[in-house]
Tab-separated table of C-alpha atoms and ligand atoms in Angstrom:
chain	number	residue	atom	x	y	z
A	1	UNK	CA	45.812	-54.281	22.130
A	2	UNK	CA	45.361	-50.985	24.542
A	3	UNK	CA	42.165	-51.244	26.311
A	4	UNK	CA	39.900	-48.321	27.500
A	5	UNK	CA	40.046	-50.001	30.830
A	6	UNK	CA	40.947	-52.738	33.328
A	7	UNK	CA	41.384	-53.996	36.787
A	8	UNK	CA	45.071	-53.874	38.660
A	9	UNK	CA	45.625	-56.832	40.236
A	10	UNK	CA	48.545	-57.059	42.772
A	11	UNK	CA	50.285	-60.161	44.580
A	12	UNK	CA	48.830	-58.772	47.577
A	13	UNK	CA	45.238	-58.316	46.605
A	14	UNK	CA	45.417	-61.846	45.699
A	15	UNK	CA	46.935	-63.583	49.055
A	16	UNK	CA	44.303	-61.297	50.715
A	17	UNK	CA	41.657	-63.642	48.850
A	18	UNK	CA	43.411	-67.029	49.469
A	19	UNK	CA	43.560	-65.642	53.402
A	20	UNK	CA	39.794	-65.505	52.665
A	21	UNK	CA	39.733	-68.763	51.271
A	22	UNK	CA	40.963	-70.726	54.164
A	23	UNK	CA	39.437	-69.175	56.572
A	24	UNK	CA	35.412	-70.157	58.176
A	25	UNK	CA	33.913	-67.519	55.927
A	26	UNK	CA	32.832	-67.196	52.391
A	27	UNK	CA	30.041	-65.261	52.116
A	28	UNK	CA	28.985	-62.130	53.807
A	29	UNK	CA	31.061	-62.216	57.339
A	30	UNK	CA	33.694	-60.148	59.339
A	31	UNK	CA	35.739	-59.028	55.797
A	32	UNK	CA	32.459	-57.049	54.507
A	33	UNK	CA	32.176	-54.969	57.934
A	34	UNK	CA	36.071	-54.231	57.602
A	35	UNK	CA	35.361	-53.357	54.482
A	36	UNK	CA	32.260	-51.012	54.930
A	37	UNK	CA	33.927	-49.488	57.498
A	38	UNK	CA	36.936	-48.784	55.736
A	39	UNK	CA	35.279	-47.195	52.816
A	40	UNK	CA	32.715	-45.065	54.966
A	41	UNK	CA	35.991	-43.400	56.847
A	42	UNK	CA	37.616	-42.654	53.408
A	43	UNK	CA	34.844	-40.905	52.144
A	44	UNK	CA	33.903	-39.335	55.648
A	45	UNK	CA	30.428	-41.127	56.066
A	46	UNK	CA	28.730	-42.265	58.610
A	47	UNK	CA	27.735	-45.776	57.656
A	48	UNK	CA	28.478	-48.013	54.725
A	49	UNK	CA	26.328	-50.891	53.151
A	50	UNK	CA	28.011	-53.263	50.735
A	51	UNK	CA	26.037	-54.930	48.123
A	52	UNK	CA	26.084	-57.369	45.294
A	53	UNK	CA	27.116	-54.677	42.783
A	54	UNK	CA	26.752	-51.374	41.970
A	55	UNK	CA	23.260	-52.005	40.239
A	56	UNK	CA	22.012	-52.962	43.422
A	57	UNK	CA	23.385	-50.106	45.847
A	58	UNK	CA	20.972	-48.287	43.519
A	59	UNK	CA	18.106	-50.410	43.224
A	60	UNK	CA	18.107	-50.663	47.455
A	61	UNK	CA	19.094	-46.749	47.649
A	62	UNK	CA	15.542	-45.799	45.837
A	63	UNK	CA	13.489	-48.476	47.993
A	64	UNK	CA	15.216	-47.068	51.284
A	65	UNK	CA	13.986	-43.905	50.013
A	66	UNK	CA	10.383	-45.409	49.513
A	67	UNK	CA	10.230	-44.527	45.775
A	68	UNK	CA	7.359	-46.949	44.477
A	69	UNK	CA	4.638	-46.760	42.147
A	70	UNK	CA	3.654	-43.593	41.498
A	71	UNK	CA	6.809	-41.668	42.431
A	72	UNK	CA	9.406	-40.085	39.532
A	73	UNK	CA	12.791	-40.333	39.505
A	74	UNK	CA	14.965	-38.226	37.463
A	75	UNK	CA	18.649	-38.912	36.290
A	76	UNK	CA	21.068	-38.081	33.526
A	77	UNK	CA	20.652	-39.295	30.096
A	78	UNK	CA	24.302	-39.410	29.598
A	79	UNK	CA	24.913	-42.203	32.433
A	80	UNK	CA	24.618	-45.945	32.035
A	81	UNK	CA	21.649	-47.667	32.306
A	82	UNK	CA	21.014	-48.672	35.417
A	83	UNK	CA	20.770	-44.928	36.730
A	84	UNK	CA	17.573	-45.352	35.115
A	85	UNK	CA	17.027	-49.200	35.621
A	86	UNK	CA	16.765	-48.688	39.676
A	87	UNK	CA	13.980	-46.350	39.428
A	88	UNK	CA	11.482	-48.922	37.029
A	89	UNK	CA	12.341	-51.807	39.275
A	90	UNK	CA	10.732	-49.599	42.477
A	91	UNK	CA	7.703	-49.794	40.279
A	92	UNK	CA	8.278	-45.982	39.326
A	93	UNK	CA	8.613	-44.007	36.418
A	94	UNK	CA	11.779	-42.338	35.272
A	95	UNK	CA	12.520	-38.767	33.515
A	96	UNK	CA	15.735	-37.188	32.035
A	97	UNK	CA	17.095	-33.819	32.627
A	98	UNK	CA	19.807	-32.704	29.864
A	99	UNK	CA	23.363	-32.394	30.489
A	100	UNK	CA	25.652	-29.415	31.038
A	101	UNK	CA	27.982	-29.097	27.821
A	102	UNK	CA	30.700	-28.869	29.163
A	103	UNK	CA	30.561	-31.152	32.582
A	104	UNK	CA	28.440	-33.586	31.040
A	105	UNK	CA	26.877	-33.871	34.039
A	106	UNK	CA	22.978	-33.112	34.886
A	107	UNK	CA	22.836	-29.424	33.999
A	108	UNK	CA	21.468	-27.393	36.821
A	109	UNK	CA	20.002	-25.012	34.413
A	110	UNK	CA	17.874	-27.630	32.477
A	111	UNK	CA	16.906	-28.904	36.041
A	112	UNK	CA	15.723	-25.397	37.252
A	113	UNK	CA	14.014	-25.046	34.130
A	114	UNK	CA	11.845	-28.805	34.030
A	115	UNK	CA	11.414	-28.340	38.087
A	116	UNK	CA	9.484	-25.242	37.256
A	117	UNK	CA	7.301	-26.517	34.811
A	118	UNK	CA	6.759	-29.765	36.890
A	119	UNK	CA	5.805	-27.813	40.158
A	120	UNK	CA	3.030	-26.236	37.808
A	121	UNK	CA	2.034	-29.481	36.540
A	122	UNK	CA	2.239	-31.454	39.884
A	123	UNK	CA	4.742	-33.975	38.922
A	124	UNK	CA	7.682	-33.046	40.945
A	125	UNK	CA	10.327	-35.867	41.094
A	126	UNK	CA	10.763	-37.711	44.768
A	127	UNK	CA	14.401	-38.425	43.742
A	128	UNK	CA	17.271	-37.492	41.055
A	129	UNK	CA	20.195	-39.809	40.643
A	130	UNK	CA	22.515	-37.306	40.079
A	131	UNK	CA	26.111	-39.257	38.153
A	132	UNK	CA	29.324	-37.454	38.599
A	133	UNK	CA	30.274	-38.447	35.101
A	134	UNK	CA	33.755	-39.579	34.167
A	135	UNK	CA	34.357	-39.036	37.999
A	136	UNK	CA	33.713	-35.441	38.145
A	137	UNK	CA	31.435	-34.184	40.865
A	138	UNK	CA	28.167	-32.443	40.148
A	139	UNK	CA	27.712	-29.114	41.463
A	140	UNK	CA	26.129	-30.338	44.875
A	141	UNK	CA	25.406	-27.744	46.571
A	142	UNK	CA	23.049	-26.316	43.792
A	143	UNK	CA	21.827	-29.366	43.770
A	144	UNK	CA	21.106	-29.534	47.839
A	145	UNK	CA	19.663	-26.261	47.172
A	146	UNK	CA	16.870	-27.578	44.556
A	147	UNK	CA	16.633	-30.573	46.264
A	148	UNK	CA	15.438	-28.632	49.854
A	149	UNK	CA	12.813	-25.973	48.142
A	150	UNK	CA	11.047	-28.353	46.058
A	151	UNK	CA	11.269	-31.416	48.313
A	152	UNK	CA	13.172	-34.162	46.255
A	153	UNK	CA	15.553	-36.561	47.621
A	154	UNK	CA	19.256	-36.995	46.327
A	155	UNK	CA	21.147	-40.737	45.379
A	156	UNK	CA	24.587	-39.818	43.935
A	157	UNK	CA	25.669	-42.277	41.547
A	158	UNK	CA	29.085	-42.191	42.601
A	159	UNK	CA	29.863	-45.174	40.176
A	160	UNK	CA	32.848	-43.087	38.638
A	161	UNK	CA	33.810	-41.080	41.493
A	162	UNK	CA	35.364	-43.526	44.305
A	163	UNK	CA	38.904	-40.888	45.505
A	164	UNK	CA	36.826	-37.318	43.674
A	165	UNK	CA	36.571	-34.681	45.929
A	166	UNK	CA	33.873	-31.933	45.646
A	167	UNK	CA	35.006	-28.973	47.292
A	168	UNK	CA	36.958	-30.235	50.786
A	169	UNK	CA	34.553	-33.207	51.066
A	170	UNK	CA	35.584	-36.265	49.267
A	171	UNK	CA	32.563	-37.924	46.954
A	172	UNK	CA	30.591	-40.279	49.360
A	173	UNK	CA	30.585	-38.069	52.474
A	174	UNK	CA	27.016	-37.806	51.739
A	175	UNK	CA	27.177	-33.959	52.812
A	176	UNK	CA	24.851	-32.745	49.977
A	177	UNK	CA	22.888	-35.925	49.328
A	178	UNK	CA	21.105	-38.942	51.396
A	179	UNK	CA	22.966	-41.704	49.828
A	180	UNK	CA	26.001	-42.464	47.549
A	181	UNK	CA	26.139	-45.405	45.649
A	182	UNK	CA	29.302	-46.938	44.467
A	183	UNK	CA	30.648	-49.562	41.959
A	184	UNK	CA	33.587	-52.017	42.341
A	185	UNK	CA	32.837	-53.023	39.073
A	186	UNK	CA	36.632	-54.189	37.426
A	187	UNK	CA	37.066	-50.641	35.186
A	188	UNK	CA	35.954	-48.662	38.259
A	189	UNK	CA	38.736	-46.904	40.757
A	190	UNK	CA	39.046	-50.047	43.036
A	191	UNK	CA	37.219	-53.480	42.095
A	192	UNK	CA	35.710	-56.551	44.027
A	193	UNK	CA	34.921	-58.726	40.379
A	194	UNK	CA	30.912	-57.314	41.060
A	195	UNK	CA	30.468	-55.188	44.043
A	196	UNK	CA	28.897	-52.113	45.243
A	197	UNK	CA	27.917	-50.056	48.400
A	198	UNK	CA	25.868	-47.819	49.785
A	199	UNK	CA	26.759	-44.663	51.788
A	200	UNK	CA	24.924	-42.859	53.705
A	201	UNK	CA	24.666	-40.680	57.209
A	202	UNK	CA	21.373	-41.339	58.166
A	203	UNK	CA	20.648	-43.680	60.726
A	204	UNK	CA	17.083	-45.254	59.672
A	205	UNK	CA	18.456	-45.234	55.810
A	206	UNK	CA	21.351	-47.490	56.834
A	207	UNK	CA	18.532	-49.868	58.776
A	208	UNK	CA	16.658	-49.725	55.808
A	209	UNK	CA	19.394	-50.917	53.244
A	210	UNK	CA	20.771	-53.511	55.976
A	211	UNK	CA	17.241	-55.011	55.913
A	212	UNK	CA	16.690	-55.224	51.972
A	213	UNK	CA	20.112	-56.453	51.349
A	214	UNK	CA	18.978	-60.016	53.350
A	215	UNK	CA	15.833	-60.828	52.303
A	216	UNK	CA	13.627	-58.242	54.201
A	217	UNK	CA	15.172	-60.232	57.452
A	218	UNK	CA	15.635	-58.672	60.671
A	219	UNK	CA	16.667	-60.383	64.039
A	220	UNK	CA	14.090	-58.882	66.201
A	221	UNK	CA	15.135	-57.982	70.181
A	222	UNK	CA	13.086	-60.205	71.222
A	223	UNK	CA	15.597	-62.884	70.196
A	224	UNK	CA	17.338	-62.881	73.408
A	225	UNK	CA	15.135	-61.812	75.901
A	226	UNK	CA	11.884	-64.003	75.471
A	227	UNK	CA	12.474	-67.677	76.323
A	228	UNK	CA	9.715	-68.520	73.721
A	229	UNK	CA	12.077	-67.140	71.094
A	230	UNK	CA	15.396	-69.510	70.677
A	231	UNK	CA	18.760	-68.589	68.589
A	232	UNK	CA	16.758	-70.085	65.110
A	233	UNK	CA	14.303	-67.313	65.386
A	234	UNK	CA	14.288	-64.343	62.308
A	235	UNK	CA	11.318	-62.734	60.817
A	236	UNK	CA	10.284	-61.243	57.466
A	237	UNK	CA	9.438	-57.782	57.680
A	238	UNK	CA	9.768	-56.303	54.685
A	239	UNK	CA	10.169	-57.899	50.599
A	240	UNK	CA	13.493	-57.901	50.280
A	241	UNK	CA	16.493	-59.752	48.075
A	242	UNK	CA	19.490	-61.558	48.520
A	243	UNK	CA	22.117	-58.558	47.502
A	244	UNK	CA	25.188	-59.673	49.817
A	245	UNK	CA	28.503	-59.089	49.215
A	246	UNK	CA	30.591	-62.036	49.765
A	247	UNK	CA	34.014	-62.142	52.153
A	248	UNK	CA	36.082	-63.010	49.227
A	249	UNK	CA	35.162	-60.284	47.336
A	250	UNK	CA	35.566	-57.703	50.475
A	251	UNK	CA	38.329	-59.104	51.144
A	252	UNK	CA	39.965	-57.831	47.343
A	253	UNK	CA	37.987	-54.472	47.644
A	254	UNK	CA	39.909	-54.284	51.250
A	255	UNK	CA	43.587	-54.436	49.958
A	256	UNK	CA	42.438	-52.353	46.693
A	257	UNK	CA	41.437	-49.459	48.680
A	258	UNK	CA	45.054	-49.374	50.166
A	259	UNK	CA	46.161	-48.238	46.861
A	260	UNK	CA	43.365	-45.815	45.576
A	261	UNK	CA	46.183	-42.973	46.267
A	262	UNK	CA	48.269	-44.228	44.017
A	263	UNK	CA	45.292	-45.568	41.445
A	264	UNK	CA	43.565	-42.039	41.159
A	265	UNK	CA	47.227	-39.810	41.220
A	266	UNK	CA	48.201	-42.242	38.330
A	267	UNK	CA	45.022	-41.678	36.618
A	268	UNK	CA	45.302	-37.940	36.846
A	269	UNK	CA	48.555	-37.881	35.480
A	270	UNK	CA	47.474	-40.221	32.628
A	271	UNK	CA	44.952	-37.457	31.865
A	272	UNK	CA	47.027	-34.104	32.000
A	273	UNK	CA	49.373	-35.529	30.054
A	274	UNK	CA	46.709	-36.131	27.327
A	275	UNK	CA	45.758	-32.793	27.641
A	276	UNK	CA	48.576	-31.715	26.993
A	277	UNK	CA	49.952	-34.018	23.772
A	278	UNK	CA	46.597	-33.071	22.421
A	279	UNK	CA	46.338	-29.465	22.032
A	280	UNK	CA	46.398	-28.294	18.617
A	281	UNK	CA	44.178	-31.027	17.789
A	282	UNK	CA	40.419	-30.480	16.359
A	283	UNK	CA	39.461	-32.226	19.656
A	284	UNK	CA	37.352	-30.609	23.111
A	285	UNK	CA	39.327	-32.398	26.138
A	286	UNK	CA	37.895	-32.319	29.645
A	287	UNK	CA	37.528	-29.395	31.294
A	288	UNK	CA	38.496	-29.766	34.379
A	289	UNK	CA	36.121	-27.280	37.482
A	290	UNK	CA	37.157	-25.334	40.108
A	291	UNK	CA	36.211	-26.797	43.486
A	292	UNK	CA	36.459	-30.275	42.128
A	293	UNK	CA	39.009	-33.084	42.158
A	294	UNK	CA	38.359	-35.475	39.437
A	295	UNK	CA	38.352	-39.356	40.341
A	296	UNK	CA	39.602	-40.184	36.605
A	297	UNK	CA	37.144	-42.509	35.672
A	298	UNK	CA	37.236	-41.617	32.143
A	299	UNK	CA	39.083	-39.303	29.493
A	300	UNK	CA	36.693	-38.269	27.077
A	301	UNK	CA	37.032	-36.194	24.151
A	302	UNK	CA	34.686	-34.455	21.989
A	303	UNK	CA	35.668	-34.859	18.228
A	304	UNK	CA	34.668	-31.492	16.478
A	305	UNK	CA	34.539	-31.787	12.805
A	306	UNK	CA	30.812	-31.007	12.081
A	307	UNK	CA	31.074	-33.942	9.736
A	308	UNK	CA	28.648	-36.732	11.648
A	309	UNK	CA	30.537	-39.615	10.319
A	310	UNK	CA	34.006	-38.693	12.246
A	311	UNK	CA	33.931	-39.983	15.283
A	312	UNK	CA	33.150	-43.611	13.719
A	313	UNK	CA	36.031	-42.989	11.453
A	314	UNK	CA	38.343	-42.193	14.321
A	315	UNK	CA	36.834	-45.316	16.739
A	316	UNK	CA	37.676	-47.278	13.904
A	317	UNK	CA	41.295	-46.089	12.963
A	318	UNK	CA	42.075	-46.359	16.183
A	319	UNK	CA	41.068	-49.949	15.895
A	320	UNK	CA	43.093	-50.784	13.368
A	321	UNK	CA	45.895	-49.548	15.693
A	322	UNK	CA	45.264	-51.609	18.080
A	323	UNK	CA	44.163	-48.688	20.588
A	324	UNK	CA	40.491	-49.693	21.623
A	325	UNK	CA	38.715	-46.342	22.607
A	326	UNK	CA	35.161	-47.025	24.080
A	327	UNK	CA	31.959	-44.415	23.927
A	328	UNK	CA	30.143	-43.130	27.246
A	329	UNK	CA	27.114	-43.241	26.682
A	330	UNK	CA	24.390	-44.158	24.333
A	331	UNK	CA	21.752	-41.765	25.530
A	332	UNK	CA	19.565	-44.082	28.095
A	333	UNK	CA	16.397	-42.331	26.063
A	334	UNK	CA	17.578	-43.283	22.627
A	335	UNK	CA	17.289	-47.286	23.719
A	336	UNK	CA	14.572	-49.290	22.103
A	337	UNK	CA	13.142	-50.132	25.972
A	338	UNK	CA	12.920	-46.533	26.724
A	339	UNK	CA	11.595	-45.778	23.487
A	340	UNK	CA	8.812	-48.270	24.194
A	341	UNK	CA	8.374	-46.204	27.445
A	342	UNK	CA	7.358	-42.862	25.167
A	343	UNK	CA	10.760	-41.409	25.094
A	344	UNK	CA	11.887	-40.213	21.584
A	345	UNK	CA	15.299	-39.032	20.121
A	346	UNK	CA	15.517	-34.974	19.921
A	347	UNK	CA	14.217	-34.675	23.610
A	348	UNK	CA	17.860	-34.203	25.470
A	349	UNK	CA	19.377	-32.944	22.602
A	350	UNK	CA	22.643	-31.464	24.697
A	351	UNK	CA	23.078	-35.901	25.779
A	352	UNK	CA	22.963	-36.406	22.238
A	353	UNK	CA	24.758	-33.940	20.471
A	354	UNK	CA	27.398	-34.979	22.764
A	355	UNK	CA	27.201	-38.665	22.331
A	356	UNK	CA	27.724	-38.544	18.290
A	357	UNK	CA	30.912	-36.289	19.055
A	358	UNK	CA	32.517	-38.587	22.530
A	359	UNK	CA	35.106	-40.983	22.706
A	360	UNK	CA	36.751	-42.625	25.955
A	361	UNK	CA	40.518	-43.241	25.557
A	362	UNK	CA	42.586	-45.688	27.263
A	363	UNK	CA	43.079	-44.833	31.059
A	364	UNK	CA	43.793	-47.223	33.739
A	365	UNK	CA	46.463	-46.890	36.461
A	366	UNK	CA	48.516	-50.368	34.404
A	367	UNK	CA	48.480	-48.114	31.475
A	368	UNK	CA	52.426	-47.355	30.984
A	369	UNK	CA	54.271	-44.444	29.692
A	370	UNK	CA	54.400	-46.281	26.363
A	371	UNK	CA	51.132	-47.589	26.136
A	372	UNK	CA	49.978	-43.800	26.461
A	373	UNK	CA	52.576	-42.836	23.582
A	374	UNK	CA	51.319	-44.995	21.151
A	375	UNK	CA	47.755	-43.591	22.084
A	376	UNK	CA	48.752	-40.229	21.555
A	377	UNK	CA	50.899	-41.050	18.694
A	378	UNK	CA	47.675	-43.066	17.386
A	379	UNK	CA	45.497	-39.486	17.712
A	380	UNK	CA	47.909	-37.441	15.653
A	381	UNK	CA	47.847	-39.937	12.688
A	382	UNK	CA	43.988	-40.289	12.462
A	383	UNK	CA	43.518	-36.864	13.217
A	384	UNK	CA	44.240	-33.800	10.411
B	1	LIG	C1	29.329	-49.208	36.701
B	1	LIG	C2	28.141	-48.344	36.834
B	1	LIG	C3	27.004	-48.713	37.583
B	1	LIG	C4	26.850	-50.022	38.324
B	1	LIG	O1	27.391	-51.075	37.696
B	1	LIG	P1	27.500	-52.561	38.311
B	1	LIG	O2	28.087	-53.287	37.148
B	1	LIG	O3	26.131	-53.005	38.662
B	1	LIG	O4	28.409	-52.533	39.490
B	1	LIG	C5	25.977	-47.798	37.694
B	1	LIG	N1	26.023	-46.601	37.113
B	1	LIG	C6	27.090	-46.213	36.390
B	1	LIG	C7	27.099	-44.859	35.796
B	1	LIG	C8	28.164	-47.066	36.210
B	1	LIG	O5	29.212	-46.649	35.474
């Protein structure tokens, strides 16, 4: 069986745990910080704030940001759903923009277009979650642009896109947006089991994050220097959760990210050589943008036929072959809990035009030069 996806696992990723193990620290401790601190100077941010998983980078990135009751958030329809998720939990409500056709990330044109309309109507967003799907970055800068004349803030969901590059920053740096978040989720670029993290540059969003991540629990100044205070003393400031990362798990993220060289370059060639074994096909492979340096989360195609049925014939062929393909994504929108929320299929119809056609092939950096043979070998029997 060839899967779409799964973790690498080396000898040294796991004596880096057992080191963990046996040492006075399980959960969060001196691992995380090395950890945070080793991710923020990858990407080229500031500060770093590592979380329970990727979920909850975003869920703490919208309540550093204040979003609440009230506020809208928009995202892509064409992400998973808890691009979405984060914004309800804050109490808020959530909108969709469409996708570009051929990025499959948020269109900038569709964006211009509903931020028009919503300026008139007074129900401008206070955030987009803006996913660099498949690992490929969205075109930032527009998106700084937008973001500065009609006052929204931006949270990348960088879930995909741990090692892209947009333009000569990598994805992370934060240098068009107030906060990544990332995923160490085990089919993402480098994995910690569950994990996540937020990045950002700004001083007081850090403080914020830090602060949710414990409980709402700070360590006030006041600690040290009033005698009435002793070493027991912490206060709740704010309502927040218990979304720690543990040592263990920064500890696997920590030797991971000494690879993520080799991880993305192996993805990459994975996915040129697709490209290239599948040309002549009836198939619409990634296009790949200038100014952008694809992380290699995913290799999706686009199965033209017209005929609706033949993507579910080829998923299923496939099957047979032992070569399972998975499909990014169900159109948040389309799911009955959205649909409850007033959302109705037809609305992003660029999402789900390209959701009947999509299909993620195998691509992990374990995947060998064989595996990958029988793939392509797999597409040229099931295709005409
Ligand atoms: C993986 C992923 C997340 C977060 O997932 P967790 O499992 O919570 O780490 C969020 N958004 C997207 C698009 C993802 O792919």
């Amino acid at each position: 069986m060839i899967r779409y996806s799964q973790q690498s696992i080396s000898d040294e990723d796991i004596e880096a745990v057992i080191d963990v193990l046996r040492s006075d620290w399980l959960t969060q401790g001196p691992a995380v910080e090395k950890f945070e601190t080793a991710v923020a100077d990858y990407c080229g941010a500031k500060y770093a704030v590592a979380v329970s998983h990727g979920t909850a980078a975003l869920h703490l990135a919208c309540l550093a940001m204040d979003v609440g009751p009230g506020d809208i958030v928009w995202t892509s329809p064409n992400s998973f759903v808890a691009s979405a998720n984060c914004a309800l939990y804050c109490g808020a409500s959530i909108d969709f923009v469409d996708i570009d056709p051929i990025s499959y990330n948020i269109s900038i044109d569709s964006l211009k277009t509903k931020l028009r309309r919503a300026e008139r109507e007074g129900r401008l967003p206070k955030a987009v979650v803006a996913l660099h799907f498949a690992g490929q970055s969205c075109e930032m800068r527009e998106l700084a642009d937008l973001g500065r004349a009609y006052g929204f803030g931006i949270i990348e969901d960088a879930a995909h896109a741990l090692g892209g590059c947009y333009e000569d920053t990598r994805v992370g740096s934060c240098t068009y947006s107030d906060m990544s978040a990332f995923s160490f989720h085990p089919v993402k670029t480098i994995t910690t089991g569950e994990g996540g993290m937020v990045l950002t540059n700004e001083r007081d969003l850090r403080d914020k994050l830090m602060l949710l991540r414990t409980h709402g629990i700070d360590r006030p100044a006041k600690c040290s220097s009033d005698s009435q205070y002793g070493e027991w003393y912490y206060e709740q400031v704010d309502l927040g959760y218990n979304y720690r990362m543990t040592d263990i798990q920064a500890a696997l993220g920590m030797s991971q990210l000494s690879r993520i060289d080799n991880f993305v370059g192996r993805r990459a060639r994975i996915a040129s050589r697709y490209s290239e074994a599948f040309s002549g096909l009836p198939l619409q492979v990634p296009a790949t943008h200038p100014n952008v340096s694809s992380a290699w989360h995913l290799y999706v195609v686009r199965v033209r036929s017209g005929k609706k049925s033949e993507r579910r014939r080829v998923f299923d062929e496939l099957r047979q072959l032992g070569i399972f393909a998975q499909v990014h994504y169900i159109p948040i929108h389309t799911h009955p809990y959205y649909r409850k929320l007033g959302f109705a299929v037809g609305q992003f119809p660029e999402a789900e035009r390209y959701y009947n056609e999509t299909l993620s092939l195998p691509l992990h950096p374990d995947l060998s030069d064989e595996e990958q043979a029988l793939v392509i070998d797999g597409m040229h029997k099931v295709l005409p």
